[in-house]
């Protein structure tokens, strides 16, 4: 079982350069949980490092189908940061994003790094608590067999992604100070500039106001 402490050490390599990459990083997140706080700080920190990052700024999700343009943005990204939060699994859009992200990991060499924002990774893997409640609603609303198969794909994707070593924000937030993994930013900056992989040593950065 992967470690998720802030001192996690993990080896990761990004896909080699390609003319198909439009974004360095794709951020997958639940807006109601993280947009006006953690995600905005992280996006700003990445931007300051010159790391070109896709962040969906649509505040309202319309319908059940994810935008084809959003799926294309995942395909055009070199790395996906998946920010798991309490209500991530309640969003059909987030789960569809996650399925696509893992598909691109297998077919396009997309690197996937999860951030567990105020959630226990084991709750995601075992799909209990708010995660279990969200899937109970998805299954209730799924209707025919095709819908049930889609929900099962979401379940499988969530379990798979939650088993990837990542950063646990619960060990990086104290006394109202929001920490962002500083070494992650260095890793991304150096990897995009040099084209060579380095070892990630998760650290801390960024004090919120």
mmCIF file of N, CA and C in Angstrom, residues 109-190:
data_model
loop_
_atom_site.group_PDB
_atom_site.id
_atom_site.type_symbol
_atom_site.label_atom_id
_atom_site.label_comp_id
_atom_site.label_asym_id
_atom_site.label_seq_id
_atom_site.Cartn_x
_atom_site.Cartn_y
_atom_site.Cartn_z
ATOM 1 N N UNK A 109 1.049 7.640 -22.120
ATOM 2 C CA UNK A 109 2.163 7.883 -21.206
ATOM 3 C C UNK A 109 1.940 9.043 -20.262
ATOM 4 N N UNK A 110 0.687 9.448 -20.060
ATOM 5 C CA UNK A 110 0.377 10.533 -19.140
ATOM 6 C C UNK A 110 0.804 10.139 -17.727
ATOM 7 N N UNK A 111 1.531 11.016 -17.047
ATOM 8 C CA UNK A 111 1.912 10.784 -15.661
ATOM 9 C C UNK A 111 0.793 11.273 -14.749
ATOM 10 N N UNK A 112 0.430 10.469 -13.749
ATOM 11 C CA UNK A 112 -0.670 10.794 -12.846
ATOM 12 C C UNK A 112 -0.133 10.892 -11.421
ATOM 13 N N UNK A 113 -0.394 12.027 -10.778
ATOM 14 C CA UNK A 113 0.002 12.234 -9.388
ATOM 15 C C UNK A 113 -1.215 12.703 -8.599
ATOM 16 N N UNK A 114 -1.663 11.928 -7.612
ATOM 17 C CA UNK A 114 -2.815 12.341 -6.807
ATOM 18 C C UNK A 114 -2.425 13.204 -5.612
ATOM 19 N N UNK A 115 -3.317 14.103 -5.261
ATOM 20 C CA UNK A 115 -3.228 14.871 -4.021
ATOM 21 C C UNK A 115 -4.488 14.553 -3.218
ATOM 22 N N UNK A 116 -4.312 14.077 -1.991
ATOM 23 C CA UNK A 116 -5.448 13.719 -1.149
ATOM 24 C C UNK A 116 -5.738 14.903 -0.232
ATOM 25 N N UNK A 117 -6.724 15.695 -0.633
ATOM 26 C CA UNK A 117 -7.017 16.951 0.061
ATOM 27 C C UNK A 117 -8.090 16.723 1.124
ATOM 28 N N UNK A 118 -7.645 16.618 2.365
ATOM 29 C CA UNK A 118 -8.549 16.427 3.508
ATOM 30 C C UNK A 118 -9.417 15.182 3.367
ATOM 31 N N UNK A 119 -8.866 14.160 2.723
ATOM 32 C CA UNK A 119 -9.539 12.865 2.633
ATOM 33 C C UNK A 119 -8.525 11.773 2.935
ATOM 34 N N UNK A 120 -9.014 10.677 3.465
ATOM 35 C CA UNK A 120 -8.184 9.507 3.748
ATOM 36 C C UNK A 120 -8.117 8.652 2.481
ATOM 37 N N UNK A 121 -6.930 8.402 1.951
ATOM 38 C CA UNK A 121 -6.827 7.580 0.734
ATOM 39 C C UNK A 121 -7.509 6.222 0.875
ATOM 40 N N UNK A 122 -7.502 5.652 2.083
ATOM 41 C CA UNK A 122 -8.136 4.350 2.269
ATOM 42 C C UNK A 122 -9.652 4.438 2.101
ATOM 43 N N UNK A 123 -10.246 5.600 2.399
ATOM 44 C CA UNK A 123 -11.679 5.779 2.180
ATOM 45 C C UNK A 123 -12.000 5.752 0.692
ATOM 46 N N UNK A 124 -11.075 6.272 -0.118
ATOM 47 C CA UNK A 124 -11.266 6.223 -1.567
ATOM 48 C C UNK A 124 -11.117 4.802 -2.084
ATOM 49 N N UNK A 125 -10.078 4.116 -1.597
ATOM 50 C CA UNK A 125 -9.849 2.747 -2.057
ATOM 51 C C UNK A 125 -10.997 1.825 -1.665
ATOM 52 N N UNK A 126 -11.479 1.964 -0.419
ATOM 53 C CA UNK A 126 -12.553 1.093 0.078
ATOM 54 C C UNK A 126 -13.934 1.664 -0.207
ATOM 55 N N UNK A 127 -13.960 2.898 -0.699
ATOM 56 C CA UNK A 127 -15.186 3.573 -1.107
ATOM 57 C C UNK A 127 -16.227 3.552 0.014
ATOM 58 N N UNK A 128 -15.812 4.134 1.126
ATOM 59 C CA UNK A 128 -16.677 4.234 2.290
ATOM 60 C C UNK A 128 -16.878 5.707 2.637
ATOM 61 N N UNK A 129 -17.722 5.977 3.633
ATOM 62 C CA UNK A 129 -17.989 7.352 4.018
ATOM 63 C C UNK A 129 -18.688 8.120 2.916
ATOM 64 N N UNK A 130 -18.274 9.365 2.696
ATOM 65 C CA UNK A 130 -18.914 10.207 1.678
ATOM 66 C C UNK A 130 -18.732 9.634 0.277
ATOM 67 N N UNK A 131 -17.655 8.896 0.070
ATOM 68 C CA UNK A 131 -17.422 8.263 -1.234
ATOM 69 C C UNK A 131 -18.462 7.176 -1.482
ATOM 70 N N UNK A 132 -18.680 6.347 -0.472
ATOM 71 C CA UNK A 132 -19.688 5.300 -0.600
ATOM 72 C C UNK A 132 -21.076 5.873 -0.803
ATOM 73 N N UNK A 133 -21.373 6.963 -0.103
ATOM 74 C CA UNK A 133 -22.676 7.608 -0.253
ATOM 75 C C UNK A 133 -22.860 8.155 -1.668
ATOM 76 N N UNK A 134 -21.782 8.719 -2.214
ATOM 77 C CA UNK A 134 -21.855 9.262 -3.577
ATOM 78 C C UNK A 134 -22.130 8.155 -4.585
ATOM 79 N N UNK A 135 -21.464 7.023 -4.429
ATOM 80 C CA UNK A 135 -21.670 5.930 -5.381
ATOM 81 C C UNK A 135 -23.045 5.290 -5.219
ATOM 82 N N UNK A 136 -23.571 5.307 -4.013
ATOM 83 C CA UNK A 136 -24.926 4.791 -3.813
ATOM 84 C C UNK A 136 -25.926 5.627 -4.616
ATOM 85 N N UNK A 137 -25.709 6.939 -4.638
ATOM 86 C CA UNK A 137 -26.569 7.830 -5.423
ATOM 87 C C UNK A 137 -26.366 7.586 -6.914
ATOM 88 N N UNK A 138 -25.108 7.445 -7.336
ATOM 89 C CA UNK A 138 -24.838 7.181 -8.753
ATOM 90 C C UNK A 138 -25.525 5.886 -9.205
ATOM 91 N N UNK A 139 -25.448 4.855 -8.378
ATOM 92 C CA UNK A 139 -26.061 3.579 -8.743
ATOM 93 C C UNK A 139 -27.586 3.676 -8.763
ATOM 94 N N UNK A 140 -28.140 4.429 -7.834
ATOM 95 C CA UNK A 140 -29.590 4.627 -7.807
ATOM 96 C C UNK A 140 -30.063 5.332 -9.071
ATOM 97 N N UNK A 141 -29.239 6.280 -9.544
ATOM 98 C CA UNK A 141 -29.620 7.072 -10.715
ATOM 99 C C UNK A 141 -29.175 6.456 -12.039
ATOM 100 N N UNK A 142 -28.482 5.322 -11.979
ATOM 101 C CA UNK A 142 -27.840 4.783 -13.187
ATOM 102 C C UNK A 142 -28.822 4.177 -14.178
ATOM 103 N N UNK A 143 -29.958 3.701 -13.686
ATOM 104 C CA UNK A 143 -30.968 3.180 -14.601
ATOM 105 C C UNK A 143 -30.608 1.830 -15.185
ATOM 106 N N UNK A 144 -30.511 1.771 -16.500
ATOM 107 C CA UNK A 144 -30.318 0.497 -17.194
ATOM 108 C C UNK A 144 -28.885 -0.006 -17.062
ATOM 109 N N UNK A 145 -28.644 -1.181 -17.646
ATOM 110 C CA UNK A 145 -27.365 -1.863 -17.503
ATOM 111 C C UNK A 145 -26.187 -1.007 -17.965
ATOM 112 N N UNK A 146 -26.399 -0.243 -19.012
ATOM 113 C CA UNK A 146 -25.326 0.610 -19.524
ATOM 114 C C UNK A 146 -24.890 1.624 -18.479
ATOM 115 N N UNK A 147 -25.865 2.179 -17.765
ATOM 116 C CA UNK A 147 -25.548 3.130 -16.712
ATOM 117 C C UNK A 147 -24.813 2.476 -15.560
ATOM 118 N N UNK A 148 -25.190 1.258 -15.206
ATOM 119 C CA UNK A 148 -24.538 0.527 -14.122
ATOM 120 C C UNK A 148 -23.087 0.205 -14.491
ATOM 121 N N UNK A 149 -22.856 -0.104 -15.757
ATOM 122 C CA UNK A 149 -21.496 -0.379 -16.209
ATOM 123 C C UNK A 149 -20.631 0.873 -16.113
ATOM 124 N N UNK A 150 -21.205 2.019 -16.405
ATOM 125 C CA UNK A 150 -20.470 3.278 -16.290
ATOM 126 C C UNK A 150 -20.082 3.531 -14.836
ATOM 127 N N UNK A 151 -21.005 3.307 -13.915
ATOM 128 C CA UNK A 151 -20.706 3.505 -12.502
ATOM 129 C C UNK A 151 -19.598 2.560 -12.051
ATOM 130 N N UNK A 152 -19.615 1.337 -12.549
ATOM 131 C CA UNK A 152 -18.554 0.392 -12.186
ATOM 132 C C UNK A 152 -17.205 0.850 -12.725
ATOM 133 N N UNK A 153 -17.192 1.447 -13.913
ATOM 134 C CA UNK A 153 -15.940 2.004 -14.457
ATOM 135 C C UNK A 153 -15.433 3.109 -13.544
ATOM 136 N N UNK A 154 -16.348 3.934 -13.040
ATOM 137 C CA UNK A 154 -15.946 4.999 -12.117
ATOM 138 C C UNK A 154 -15.352 4.406 -10.842
ATOM 139 N N UNK A 155 -16.002 3.376 -10.314
ATOM 140 C CA UNK A 155 -15.492 2.726 -9.105
ATOM 141 C C UNK A 155 -14.081 2.185 -9.330
ATOM 142 N N UNK A 156 -13.909 1.494 -10.447
ATOM 143 C CA UNK A 156 -12.606 0.898 -10.750
ATOM 144 C C UNK A 156 -11.533 1.968 -10.896
ATOM 145 N N UNK A 157 -11.883 3.060 -11.565
ATOM 146 C CA UNK A 157 -10.929 4.141 -11.775
ATOM 147 C C UNK A 157 -10.519 4.775 -10.450
ATOM 148 N N UNK A 158 -11.488 4.984 -9.570
ATOM 149 C CA UNK A 158 -11.194 5.599 -8.281
ATOM 150 C C UNK A 158 -10.288 4.712 -7.442
ATOM 151 N N UNK A 159 -10.562 3.418 -7.427
ATOM 152 C CA UNK A 159 -9.707 2.501 -6.675
ATOM 153 C C UNK A 159 -8.289 2.468 -7.238
ATOM 154 N N UNK A 160 -8.188 2.451 -8.557
ATOM 155 C CA UNK A 160 -6.874 2.414 -9.206
ATOM 156 C C UNK A 160 -6.079 3.680 -8.900
ATOM 157 N N UNK A 161 -6.717 4.830 -9.051
ATOM 158 C CA UNK A 161 -6.011 6.096 -8.828
ATOM 159 C C UNK A 161 -5.626 6.282 -7.364
ATOM 160 N N UNK A 162 -6.475 5.810 -6.450
ATOM 161 C CA UNK A 162 -6.204 5.975 -5.022
ATOM 162 C C UNK A 162 -5.041 5.106 -4.558
ATOM 163 N N UNK A 163 -4.633 4.162 -5.379
ATOM 164 C CA UNK A 163 -3.486 3.311 -5.054
ATOM 165 C C UNK A 163 -2.174 3.867 -5.587
ATOM 166 N N UNK A 164 -2.237 5.003 -6.271
ATOM 167 C CA UNK A 164 -1.014 5.658 -6.743
ATOM 168 C C UNK A 164 -0.465 6.516 -5.612
ATOM 169 N N UNK A 165 0.823 6.438 -5.361
ATOM 170 C CA UNK A 165 1.434 7.226 -4.297
ATOM 171 C C UNK A 165 1.220 8.712 -4.556
ATOM 172 N N UNK A 166 0.849 9.431 -3.515
ATOM 173 C CA UNK A 166 0.574 10.850 -3.684
ATOM 174 C C UNK A 166 0.828 11.630 -2.416
ATOM 175 N N UNK A 167 0.313 12.873 -2.396
ATOM 176 C CA UNK A 167 0.553 13.798 -1.283
ATOM 177 C C UNK A 167 -0.703 13.936 -0.445
ATOM 178 N N UNK A 168 -0.565 13.765 0.866
ATOM 179 C CA UNK A 168 -1.691 13.842 1.787
ATOM 180 C C UNK A 168 -1.702 15.219 2.440
ATOM 181 N N UNK A 169 -2.688 16.036 2.106
ATOM 182 C CA UNK A 169 -2.714 17.412 2.612
ATOM 183 C C UNK A 169 -2.955 17.471 4.117
ATOM 184 N N UNK A 170 -3.506 16.423 4.692
ATOM 185 C CA UNK A 170 -3.741 16.429 6.129
ATOM 186 C C UNK A 170 -2.433 16.551 6.908
ATOM 187 N N UNK A 171 -1.340 16.110 6.300
ATOM 188 C CA UNK A 171 -0.033 16.229 6.933
ATOM 189 C C UNK A 171 0.696 17.489 6.487
ATOM 190 N N UNK A 172 -0.026 18.361 5.754
ATOM 191 C CA UNK A 172 0.632 19.562 5.263
ATOM 192 C C UNK A 172 -0.124 20.835 5.578
ATOM 193 N N UNK A 173 -1.107 20.748 6.456
ATOM 194 C CA UNK A 173 -1.873 21.933 6.809
ATOM 195 C C UNK A 173 -1.913 22.075 8.324
ATOM 196 N N UNK A 174 -1.342 23.153 8.854
ATOM 197 C CA UNK A 174 -1.361 23.370 10.299
ATOM 198 C C UNK A 174 -1.592 24.840 10.592
ATOM 199 N N UNK A 175 -2.424 25.103 11.579
ATOM 200 C CA UNK A 175 -2.643 26.459 12.065
ATOM 201 C C UNK A 175 -3.033 27.434 10.951
ATOM 202 N N UNK A 176 -3.863 26.977 10.010
ATOM 203 C CA UNK A 176 -4.360 27.855 8.962
ATOM 204 C C UNK A 176 -3.360 28.127 7.847
ATOM 205 N N UNK A 177 -2.220 27.470 7.866
ATOM 206 C CA UNK A 177 -1.223 27.674 6.818
ATOM 207 C C UNK A 177 -1.353 26.564 5.794
ATOM 208 N N UNK A 178 -1.549 26.960 4.565
ATOM 209 C CA UNK A 178 -1.723 25.996 3.491
ATOM 210 C C UNK A 178 -0.378 25.705 2.849
ATOM 211 N N UNK A 179 0.009 24.441 2.827
ATOM 212 C CA UNK A 179 1.286 24.044 2.258
ATOM 213 C C UNK A 179 1.078 23.373 0.906
ATOM 214 N N UNK A 180 1.965 23.648 0.001
ATOM 215 C CA UNK A 180 1.966 23.015 -1.307
ATOM 216 C C UNK A 180 3.313 22.313 -1.461
ATOM 217 N N UNK A 181 3.320 21.107 -2.065
ATOM 218 C CA UNK A 181 4.564 20.346 -2.166
ATOM 219 C C UNK A 181 5.607 21.057 -3.030
ATOM 220 N N UNK A 182 6.547 21.710 -2.366
ATOM 221 C CA UNK A 182 7.565 22.513 -3.038
ATOM 222 C C UNK A 182 8.394 21.677 -3.996
ATOM 223 N N UNK A 183 8.786 20.470 -3.548
ATOM 224 C CA UNK A 183 9.618 19.640 -4.410
ATOM 225 C C UNK A 183 8.871 19.189 -5.663
ATOM 226 N N UNK A 184 7.547 19.106 -5.583
ATOM 227 C CA UNK A 184 6.766 18.797 -6.781
ATOM 228 C C UNK A 184 6.948 19.886 -7.818
ATOM 229 N N UNK A 185 6.890 21.133 -7.370
ATOM 230 C CA UNK A 185 7.073 22.245 -8.296
ATOM 231 C C UNK A 185 8.464 22.211 -8.915
ATOM 232 N N UNK A 186 9.475 21.920 -8.085
ATOM 233 C CA UNK A 186 10.834 21.818 -8.605
ATOM 234 C C UNK A 186 10.948 20.677 -9.602
ATOM 235 N N UNK A 187 10.316 19.572 -9.261
ATOM 236 C CA UNK A 187 10.331 18.409 -10.155
ATOM 237 C C UNK A 187 9.744 18.753 -11.514
ATOM 238 N N UNK A 188 8.582 19.390 -11.487
ATOM 239 C CA UNK A 188 7.924 19.740 -12.740
ATOM 240 C C UNK A 188 8.752 20.737 -13.538
ATOM 241 N N UNK A 189 9.252 21.741 -12.857
ATOM 242 C CA UNK A 189 10.030 22.778 -13.523
ATOM 243 C C UNK A 189 11.270 22.186 -14.176
ATOM 244 N N UNK A 190 12.012 21.372 -13.426
ATOM 245 C CA UNK A 190 13.250 20.800 -13.957
ATOM 246 C C UNK A 190 12.960 19.767 -15.036
#
